[in-house]
PDB file of C-alpha atoms in Angstrom:
ATOM      1  CA  MET A  67     109.926 -83.304 -42.736  1.00 42.00           C
ATOM      2  CA  GLY A  68     107.513 -81.967 -40.137  1.00 46.00           C
ATOM      3  CA  THR A  69     108.423 -81.464 -36.503  1.00 46.00           C
ATOM      4  CA  SER A  70     106.737 -80.566 -33.260  1.00 45.00           C
ATOM      5  CA  ARG A  71     107.296 -77.141 -31.794  1.00 46.00           C
ATOM      6  CA  ARG A  72     106.134 -74.846 -29.044  1.00 44.00           C
ATOM      7  CA  SER A  73     103.531 -72.574 -30.605  1.00 43.00           C
ATOM      8  CA  THR A  74     101.238 -69.730 -29.583  1.00 42.00           C
ATOM      9  CA  GLU A  75      99.529 -69.755 -32.964  1.00 42.00           C
ATOM     10  CA  GLY A  76      95.760 -69.136 -32.842  1.00 43.00           C
ATOM     11  CA  GLY A  77      94.455 -67.740 -29.564  1.00 42.00           C
ATOM     12  CA  GLY A  78      97.765 -67.576 -27.736  1.00 41.00           C
ATOM     13  CA  VAL A  79      97.534 -71.085 -26.276  1.00 39.00           C
ATOM     14  CA  THR A  80     100.991 -72.596 -25.916  1.00 41.00           C
ATOM     15  CA  SER A  81     101.261 -76.311 -26.719  1.00 53.00           C
ATOM     16  CA  ASN A  82     103.330 -78.850 -28.586  1.00 76.00           C
ATOM     17  CA  GLN A  83     102.002 -78.815 -32.121  1.00 81.00           C
ATOM     18  CA  ALA A  84     103.050 -80.694 -35.241  1.00 76.00           C
ATOM     19  CA  THR A  85     104.036 -78.626 -38.229  1.00 79.00           C
ATOM     20  CA  GLY A  86     105.026 -79.198 -41.859  1.00 80.00           C
ATOM     21  CA  ARG A  87     104.163 -82.486 -43.511  1.00 84.00           C
ATOM     22  CA  THR A  88     103.728 -84.218 -40.155  1.00 87.00           C
ATOM     23  CA  GLY A  89     101.010 -81.818 -39.041  1.00 87.00           C
ATOM     24  CA  ARG A  90      99.413 -81.720 -42.460  1.00 90.00           C
ATOM     25  CA  SER A  91      99.214 -85.519 -42.559  1.00 90.00           C
ATOM     26  CA  ALA A  92      97.874 -85.742 -38.995  1.00 91.00           C
ATOM     27  CA  VAL A  93      94.994 -83.403 -39.794  1.00 94.00           C
ATOM     28  CA  SER A  94      94.177 -85.019 -43.144  1.00 91.00           C
ATOM     29  CA  SER A  95      94.208 -88.531 -41.676  1.00 89.00           C
ATOM     30  CA  GLY A  96      92.226 -87.450 -38.646  1.00 91.00           C
ATOM     31  CA  ILE A  97      89.467 -85.892 -40.716  1.00 91.00           C
ATOM     32  CA  ARG A  98      89.258 -88.936 -42.991  1.00 86.00           C
ATOM     33  CA  GLU A  99      88.941 -91.211 -39.953  1.00 83.00           C
ATOM     34  CA  ALA A 100      86.270 -88.962 -38.432  1.00 86.00           C
ATOM     35  CA  LEU A 101      84.280 -89.142 -41.657  1.00 82.00           C
ATOM     36  CA  ALA A 102      84.627 -92.920 -41.764  1.00 73.00           C
ATOM     37  CA  ALA A 103      83.385 -93.203 -38.174  1.00 72.00           C
ATOM     38  CA  GLY A 104      80.509 -90.804 -38.749  1.00 74.00           C
ATOM     39  CA  ASP A 105      81.961 -88.322 -36.259  1.00 82.00           C
ATOM     40  CA  MET A 106      81.877 -85.654 -38.970  1.00 86.00           C
ATOM     41  CA  VAL A 107      78.869 -85.213 -41.222  1.00 82.00           C
ATOM     42  CA  PRO A 108      78.071 -83.537 -44.562  1.00 82.00           C
ATOM     43  CA  GLY A 109      77.823 -79.782 -44.230  1.00 86.00           C
ATOM     44  CA  GLN A 110      79.648 -79.629 -40.889  1.00 90.00           C
ATOM     45  CA  ARG A 111      81.822 -76.528 -40.449  1.00 93.00           C
ATOM     46  CA  LEU A 112      85.536 -77.150 -40.011  1.00 94.00           C
ATOM     47  CA  VAL A 113      87.015 -74.491 -37.754  1.00 93.00           C
ATOM     48  CA  GLU A 114      90.781 -74.103 -38.021  1.00 92.00           C
ATOM     49  CA  GLN A 115      91.363 -73.383 -34.331  1.00 92.00           C
ATOM     50  CA  GLU A 116      89.283 -76.390 -33.239  1.00 93.00           C
ATOM     51  CA  LEU A 117      91.061 -78.699 -35.677  1.00 94.00           C
ATOM     52  CA  SER A 118      94.414 -77.347 -34.520  1.00 93.00           C
ATOM     53  CA  GLU A 119      93.572 -78.237 -30.927  1.00 92.00           C
ATOM     54  CA  VAL A 120      92.055 -81.646 -31.703  1.00 92.00           C
ATOM     55  CA  PHE A 121      94.903 -82.847 -33.924  1.00 92.00           C
ATOM     56  CA  ARG A 122      97.680 -80.924 -32.138  1.00 91.00           C
ATOM     57  CA  ALA A 123      98.859 -79.302 -35.348  1.00 92.00           C
ATOM     58  CA  THR A 124      99.603 -75.695 -36.248  1.00 93.00           C
ATOM     59  CA  ARG A 125      96.986 -73.547 -37.956  1.00 91.00           C
ATOM     60  CA  SER A 126      99.130 -73.458 -41.096  1.00 93.00           C
ATOM     61  CA  SER A 127      99.182 -77.280 -41.152  1.00 93.00           C
ATOM     62  CA  VAL A 128      95.399 -77.295 -40.776  1.00 94.00           C
ATOM     63  CA  ARG A 129      94.968 -74.883 -43.690  1.00 93.00           C
ATOM     64  CA  GLU A 130      97.244 -76.988 -45.910  1.00 94.00           C
ATOM     65  CA  ALA A 131      95.377 -80.181 -44.956  1.00 94.00           C
ATOM     66  CA  LEU A 132      92.027 -78.579 -45.750  1.00 94.00           C
ATOM     67  CA  GLN A 133      93.338 -77.549 -49.159  1.00 94.00           C
ATOM     68  CA  ASP A 134      94.453 -81.135 -49.808  1.00 92.00           C
ATOM     69  CA  LEU A 135      91.063 -82.503 -48.771  1.00 92.00           C
ATOM     70  CA  ALA A 136      89.295 -79.917 -50.915  1.00 92.00           C
ATOM     71  CA  ALA A 137      91.297 -81.121 -53.917  1.00 89.00           C
ATOM     72  CA  GLU A 138      90.084 -84.656 -53.150  1.00 85.00           C
ATOM     73  CA  GLY A 139      86.472 -83.525 -52.980  1.00 84.00           C
ATOM     74  CA  LEU A 140      86.048 -84.189 -49.254  1.00 87.00           C
ATOM     75  CA  VAL A 141      86.027 -80.576 -48.090  1.00 91.00           C
ATOM     76  CA  GLU A 142      84.500 -77.417 -49.511  1.00 91.00           C
ATOM     77  CA  LEU A 143      86.332 -74.096 -49.060  1.00 93.00           C
ATOM     78  CA  ILE A 144      83.910 -71.177 -49.030  1.00 90.00           C
ATOM     79  CA  PRO A 145      85.303 -67.630 -49.435  1.00 88.00           C
ATOM     80  CA  ARG A 146      84.914 -65.564 -46.238  1.00 83.00           C
ATOM     81  CA  ARG A 147      83.054 -68.431 -44.541  1.00 87.00           C
ATOM     82  CA  GLY A 148      85.765 -71.033 -44.051  1.00 89.00           C
ATOM     83  CA  ALA A 149      85.607 -74.769 -44.703  1.00 93.00           C
ATOM     84  CA  ARG A 150      83.009 -77.487 -44.280  1.00 92.00           C
ATOM     85  CA  VAL A 151      82.582 -81.153 -45.093  1.00 90.00           C
ATOM     86  CA  ARG A 152      81.369 -81.252 -48.674  1.00 87.00           C
ATOM     87  CA  VAL A 153      77.792 -82.338 -49.224  1.00 84.00           C
ATOM     88  CA  ILE A 154      77.597 -85.041 -51.894  1.00 82.00           C
ATOM     89  CA  SER A 155      74.264 -85.475 -53.621  1.00 83.00           C
ATOM     90  CA  VAL A 156      72.739 -88.907 -54.007  1.00 84.00           C
ATOM     91  CA  GLU A 157      73.099 -88.636 -57.777  1.00 88.00           C
ATOM     92  CA  GLU A 158      76.812 -87.840 -57.475  1.00 87.00           C
ATOM     93  CA  ALA A 159      77.185 -90.774 -55.090  1.00 87.00           C
ATOM     94  CA  VAL A 160      75.521 -92.997 -57.683  1.00 91.00           C
ATOM     95  CA  GLN A 161      77.872 -91.789 -60.430  1.00 92.00           C
ATOM     96  CA  ILE A 162      80.930 -92.346 -58.250  1.00 90.00           C
ATOM     97  CA  THR A 163      79.734 -95.854 -57.439  1.00 91.00           C
ATOM     98  CA  GLU A 164      79.112 -96.656 -61.101  1.00 93.00           C
ATOM     99  CA  CYS A 165      82.758 -95.808 -61.763  1.00 93.00           C
ATOM    100  CA  ARG A 166      83.803 -97.916 -58.793  1.00 92.00           C
ATOM    101  CA  ALA A 167      82.080-100.949 -60.316  1.00 94.00           C
ATOM    102  CA  LEU A 168      84.582-101.015 -63.172  1.00 95.00           C
ATOM    103  CA  LEU A 169      87.606-100.647 -60.896  1.00 96.00           C
ATOM    104  CA  GLU A 170      86.362-103.132 -58.303  1.00 96.00           C
ATOM    105  CA  GLY A 171      85.765-105.622 -61.097  1.00 97.00           C
ATOM    106  CA  LEU A 172      89.301-105.149 -62.412  1.00 97.00           C
ATOM    107  CA  CYS A 173      90.816-105.647 -58.940  1.00 97.00           C
ATOM    108  CA  ALA A 174      88.754-108.796 -58.343  1.00 98.00           C
ATOM    109  CA  ARG A 175      89.849-110.193 -61.729  1.00 98.00           C
ATOM    110  CA  ARG A 176      93.506-109.588 -60.933  1.00 97.00           C
ATOM    111  CA  ALA A 177      93.088-110.988 -57.418  1.00 98.00           C
ATOM    112  CA  ALA A 178      91.730-114.230 -58.850  1.00 98.00           C
ATOM    113  CA  GLU A 179      94.827-114.440 -61.039  1.00 97.00           C
ATOM    114  CA  TYR A 180      97.432-113.539 -58.410  1.00 97.00           C
ATOM    115  CA  ALA A 181      96.096-114.698 -55.012  1.00 97.00           C
ATOM    116  CA  SER A 182      98.406-117.040 -53.114  1.00 97.00           C
ATOM    117  CA  ASP A 183      97.154-119.956 -51.037  1.00 97.00           C
ATOM    118  CA  GLU A 184      97.656-117.821 -47.935  1.00 97.00           C
ATOM    119  CA  VAL A 185      95.511-115.014 -49.337  1.00 97.00           C
ATOM    120  CA  ARG A 186      92.821-117.445 -50.441  1.00 97.00           C
ATOM    121  CA  GLN A 187      92.645-118.792 -46.889  1.00 97.00           C
ATOM    122  CA  GLU A 188      92.421-115.258 -45.500  1.00 97.00           C
ATOM    123  CA  LEU A 189      89.518-114.529 -47.835  1.00 98.00           C
ATOM    124  CA  LYS A 190      87.753-117.698 -46.677  1.00 98.00           C
ATOM    125  CA  ASP A 191      88.250-116.617 -43.070  1.00 98.00           C
ATOM    126  CA  ILE A 192      86.847-113.167 -43.816  1.00 98.00           C
ATOM    127  CA  GLY A 193      83.829-114.742 -45.489  1.00 98.00           C
ATOM    128  CA  ALA A 194      83.185-116.990 -42.498  1.00 98.00           C
ATOM    129  CA  ALA A 195      83.486-114.046 -40.107  1.00 98.00           C
ATOM    130  CA  MET A 196      81.083-111.983 -42.241  1.00 97.00           C
ATOM    131  CA  SER A 197      78.561-114.821 -42.096  1.00 98.00           C
ATOM    132  CA  ARG A 198      78.870-114.940 -38.302  1.00 98.00           C
ATOM    133  CA  ALA A 199      78.413-111.164 -38.073  1.00 96.00           C
ATOM    134  CA  VAL A 200      75.177-111.387 -40.052  1.00 96.00           C
ATOM    135  CA  ALA A 201      73.953-114.316 -37.959  1.00 96.00           C
ATOM    136  CA  ASP A 202      74.776-112.403 -34.761  1.00 96.00           C
ATOM    137  CA  GLY A 203      73.117-109.220 -36.010  1.00 93.00           C
ATOM    138  CA  ASP A 204      76.360-107.242 -35.662  1.00 93.00           C
ATOM    139  CA  PRO A 205      76.439-104.611 -38.463  1.00 89.00           C
ATOM    140  CA  ASP A 206      79.479-102.849 -37.013  1.00 86.00           C
ATOM    141  CA  ALA A 207      81.603-106.009 -37.205  1.00 92.00           C
ATOM    142  CA  TYR A 208      80.240-106.695 -40.675  1.00 92.00           C
ATOM    143  CA  SER A 209      81.199-103.192 -41.820  1.00 86.00           C
ATOM    144  CA  VAL A 210      84.782-103.647 -40.593  1.00 89.00           C
ATOM    145  CA  LEU A 211      85.046-107.010 -42.355  1.00 94.00           C
ATOM    146  CA  ASN A 212      83.552-105.523 -45.508  1.00 91.00           C
ATOM    147  CA  ARG A 213      86.309-102.909 -45.631  1.00 88.00           C
ATOM    148  CA  ARG A 214      88.972-105.553 -44.939  1.00 94.00           C
ATOM    149  CA  LEU A 215      87.670-107.737 -47.760  1.00 96.00           C
ATOM    150  CA  HIS A 216      87.876-104.949 -50.306  1.00 93.00           C
ATOM    151  CA  GLU A 217      91.292-103.891 -49.013  1.00 92.00           C
ATOM    152  CA  CYS A 218      92.604-107.458 -49.266  1.00 96.00           C
ATOM    153  CA  ILE A 219      91.388-107.849 -52.837  1.00 96.00           C
ATOM    154  CA  GLY A 220      92.870-104.488 -53.775  1.00 94.00           C
ATOM    155  CA  GLU A 221      96.226-105.354 -52.235  1.00 94.00           C
ATOM    156  CA  VAL A 222      96.570-108.743 -53.919  1.00 95.00           C
ATOM    157  CA  SER A 223      95.393-107.361 -57.279  1.00 96.00           C
ATOM    158  CA  ASP A 224      98.635-105.360 -57.508  1.00 93.00           C
ATOM    159  CA  GLN A 225      96.654-102.785 -59.510  1.00 94.00           C
ATOM    160  CA  LYS A 226      98.098 -99.694 -57.851  1.00 93.00           C
ATOM    161  CA  VAL A 227      96.429 -97.193 -60.181  1.00 95.00           C
ATOM    162  CA  ALA A 228      92.999 -98.721 -59.582  1.00 94.00           C
ATOM    163  CA  GLN A 229      93.677 -98.836 -55.843  1.00 91.00           C
ATOM    164  CA  ALA A 230      94.595 -95.139 -55.755  1.00 89.00           C
ATOM    165  CA  LEU A 231      91.471 -94.190 -57.683  1.00 90.00           C
ATOM    166  CA  LEU A 232      89.280 -96.358 -55.468  1.00 90.00           C
ATOM    167  CA  GLU A 233      90.796 -94.873 -52.327  1.00 83.00           C
ATOM    168  CA  ARG A 234      89.900 -91.407 -53.517  1.00 81.00           C
ATOM    169  CA  MET A 235      86.377 -92.427 -54.527  1.00 83.00           C
ATOM    170  CA  ASN A 236      85.811 -94.276 -51.277  1.00 78.00           C
ATOM    171  CA  GLY A 237      86.909 -91.199 -49.356  1.00 75.00           C
ATOM    172  CA  GLN A 238      84.184 -89.190 -51.049  1.00 73.00           C
ATOM    173  CA  MET A 239      81.619 -91.947 -50.526  1.00 73.00           C
ATOM    174  CA  VAL A 240      82.358 -92.884 -46.933  1.00 64.00           C
ATOM    175  CA  ARG A 241      79.339 -91.096 -45.442  1.00 63.00           C
ATOM    176  CA  TYR A 242      77.017 -93.077 -47.681  1.00 62.00           C
ATOM    177  CA  GLN A 243      78.845 -96.365 -47.084  1.00 57.00           C
ATOM    178  CA  PHE A 244      78.525 -95.836 -43.350  1.00 55.00           C
ATOM    179  CA  ARG A 245      74.778 -95.361 -43.620  1.00 65.00           C
ATOM    180  CA  LEU A 246      74.321 -98.368 -45.877  1.00 75.00           C
ATOM    181  CA  ALA A 247      76.236-100.632 -43.525  1.00 67.00           C
ATOM    182  CA  LEU A 248      73.822 -99.746 -40.731  1.00 68.00           C
ATOM    183  CA  ARG A 249      70.663 -99.958 -42.817  1.00 77.00           C
ATOM    184  CA  PRO A 250      68.439-102.774 -41.518  1.00 79.00           C
ATOM    185  CA  GLY A 251      68.763-105.875 -43.674  1.00 85.00           C
ATOM    186  CA  ARG A 252      71.632-104.542 -45.766  1.00 88.00           C
ATOM    187  CA  PRO A 253      74.343-106.915 -44.423  1.00 91.00           C
ATOM    188  CA  ALA A 254      72.138-109.950 -45.096  1.00 92.00           C
ATOM    189  CA  GLN A 255      71.492-108.662 -48.605  1.00 92.00           C
ATOM    190  CA  SER A 256      75.136-108.020 -49.443  1.00 94.00           C
ATOM    191  CA  LEU A 257      76.579-111.132 -47.753  1.00 96.00           C
ATOM    192  CA  PRO A 258      75.837-113.532 -50.660  1.00 97.00           C
ATOM    193  CA  GLN A 259      77.393-111.004 -53.037  1.00 97.00           C
ATOM    194  CA  HIS A 260      80.575-110.819 -50.997  1.00 97.00           C
ATOM    195  CA  LEU A 261      80.732-114.581 -50.662  1.00 98.00           C
ATOM    196  CA  ALA A 262      80.382-114.899 -54.451  1.00 98.00           C
ATOM    197  CA  ILE A 263      83.411-112.622 -54.883  1.00 98.00           C
ATOM    198  CA  ILE A 264      85.392-114.662 -52.357  1.00 98.00           C
ATOM    199  CA  ASP A 265      84.419-117.987 -53.952  1.00 98.00           C
ATOM    200  CA  ALA A 266      85.454-116.791 -57.413  1.00 98.00           C
ATOM    201  CA  VAL A 267      88.819-115.433 -56.250  1.00 98.00           C
ATOM    202  CA  VAL A 268      89.525-118.576 -54.238  1.00 98.00           C
ATOM    203  CA  ALA A 269      88.614-120.702 -57.273  1.00 98.00           C
ATOM    204  CA  GLY A 270      90.985-118.661 -59.439  1.00 97.00           C
ATOM    205  CA  ASP A 271      88.179-117.703 -61.846  1.00 98.00           C
ATOM    206  CA  PRO A 272      88.898-114.151 -63.125  1.00 98.00           C
ATOM    207  CA  ASP A 273      85.691-113.837 -65.175  1.00 98.00           C
ATOM    208  CA  ALA A 274      83.478-114.890 -62.281  1.00 98.00           C
ATOM    209  CA  ALA A 275      85.372-112.682 -59.829  1.00 98.00           C
ATOM    210  CA  GLU A 276      84.982-109.609 -62.020  1.00 98.00           C
ATOM    211  CA  ALA A 277      81.299-110.317 -62.636  1.00 98.00           C
ATOM    212  CA  ALA A 278      80.623-110.865 -58.920  1.00 98.00           C
ATOM    213  CA  ALA A 279      82.405-107.677 -57.907  1.00 97.00           C
ATOM    214  CA  ARG A 280      80.565-105.598 -60.471  1.00 96.00           C
ATOM    215  CA  ALA A 281      77.219-107.138 -59.512  1.00 96.00           C
ATOM    216  CA  HIS A 282      77.870-106.263 -55.870  1.00 95.00           C
ATOM    217  CA  VAL A 283      78.722-102.639 -56.583  1.00 93.00           C
ATOM    218  CA  GLU A 284      75.722-102.333 -58.886  1.00 93.00           C
ATOM    219  CA  SER A 285      73.539-103.427 -55.962  1.00 92.00           C
ATOM    220  CA  VAL A 286      75.102-100.604 -53.948  1.00 90.00           C
ATOM    221  CA  VAL A 287      73.956 -98.208 -56.671  1.00 91.00           C
ATOM    222  CA  GLU A 288      70.398 -99.414 -56.246  1.00 89.00           C
ATOM    223  CA  ALA A 289      70.613 -99.005 -52.472  1.00 86.00           C
ATOM    224  CA  LEU A 290      72.015 -95.496 -52.874  1.00 87.00           C
ATOM    225  CA  ARG A 291      69.091 -94.484 -55.056  1.00 85.00           C
ATOM    226  CA  GLU A 292      66.888 -95.119 -52.011  1.00 80.00           C
ATOM    227  CA  THR A 293      69.054 -92.922 -49.751  1.00 72.00           C
ATOM    228  CA  PRO A 294      67.494 -89.597 -48.661  1.00 64.00           C
ATOM    229  CA  ALA A 295      69.397 -86.522 -49.773  1.00 57.00           C
ATOM    230  CA  PRO A 296      71.843 -85.283 -47.085  1.00 53.00           C
ATOM    231  CA  VAL A 297      70.765 -82.305 -45.054  1.00 44.00           C
ATOM    232  CA  ARG A 298      73.010 -79.241 -45.131  1.00 45.00           C
ATOM    233  CA  LEU A 299      74.106 -77.926 -41.784  1.00 38.00           C
ATOM    234  CA  GLY A 300      74.693 -74.271 -41.007  1.00 40.00           C
TER     235      GLY A 300
END
């Protein structure tokens, strides 16, 4: 297990820094969260010393975390130039989303079969809150609820393989999802699709749930096709 230790690694600055798996996990999680929040962007350079200071982890932990994220397709390691957030083309984003449609449909189908009364009520509550967010013109709240809805369906589906694959795909896609959530009119467009998924799961209708989930993700594909290509930095 990782520990914290006094370290002068990288620039001779002494501080408490996490090492081993603890440090590696802190850096990986921190970068994922920064991508989700839009605090890191495609093409942005990832400097080991800066990451070490931000996440209070040793340089070796940072390097290991960057290797993990590169294996997931989130980071690009460039010989003699270091690391940067990987730039994903619109076409690659479309292909990833097309694969997601199948997995999202499977999870929705299983959720309709397995959801308890408590989960069904939670889904209704999420749907009502999403409707309020659209009515209030609050895309940030809608985005949070959107993520919670998909997480809830994934959890109750008990399809752990699909969940793991979706988590990896969503990590690669997060920059595009963030932009779509803030695109004018997008929440109002996607709200009926989300409510259709909720209604089908609550009704215990696997066929309708799968169809609604796939239809929603297919609409994301169409929205992505209208997304400008990301600009490379540096």
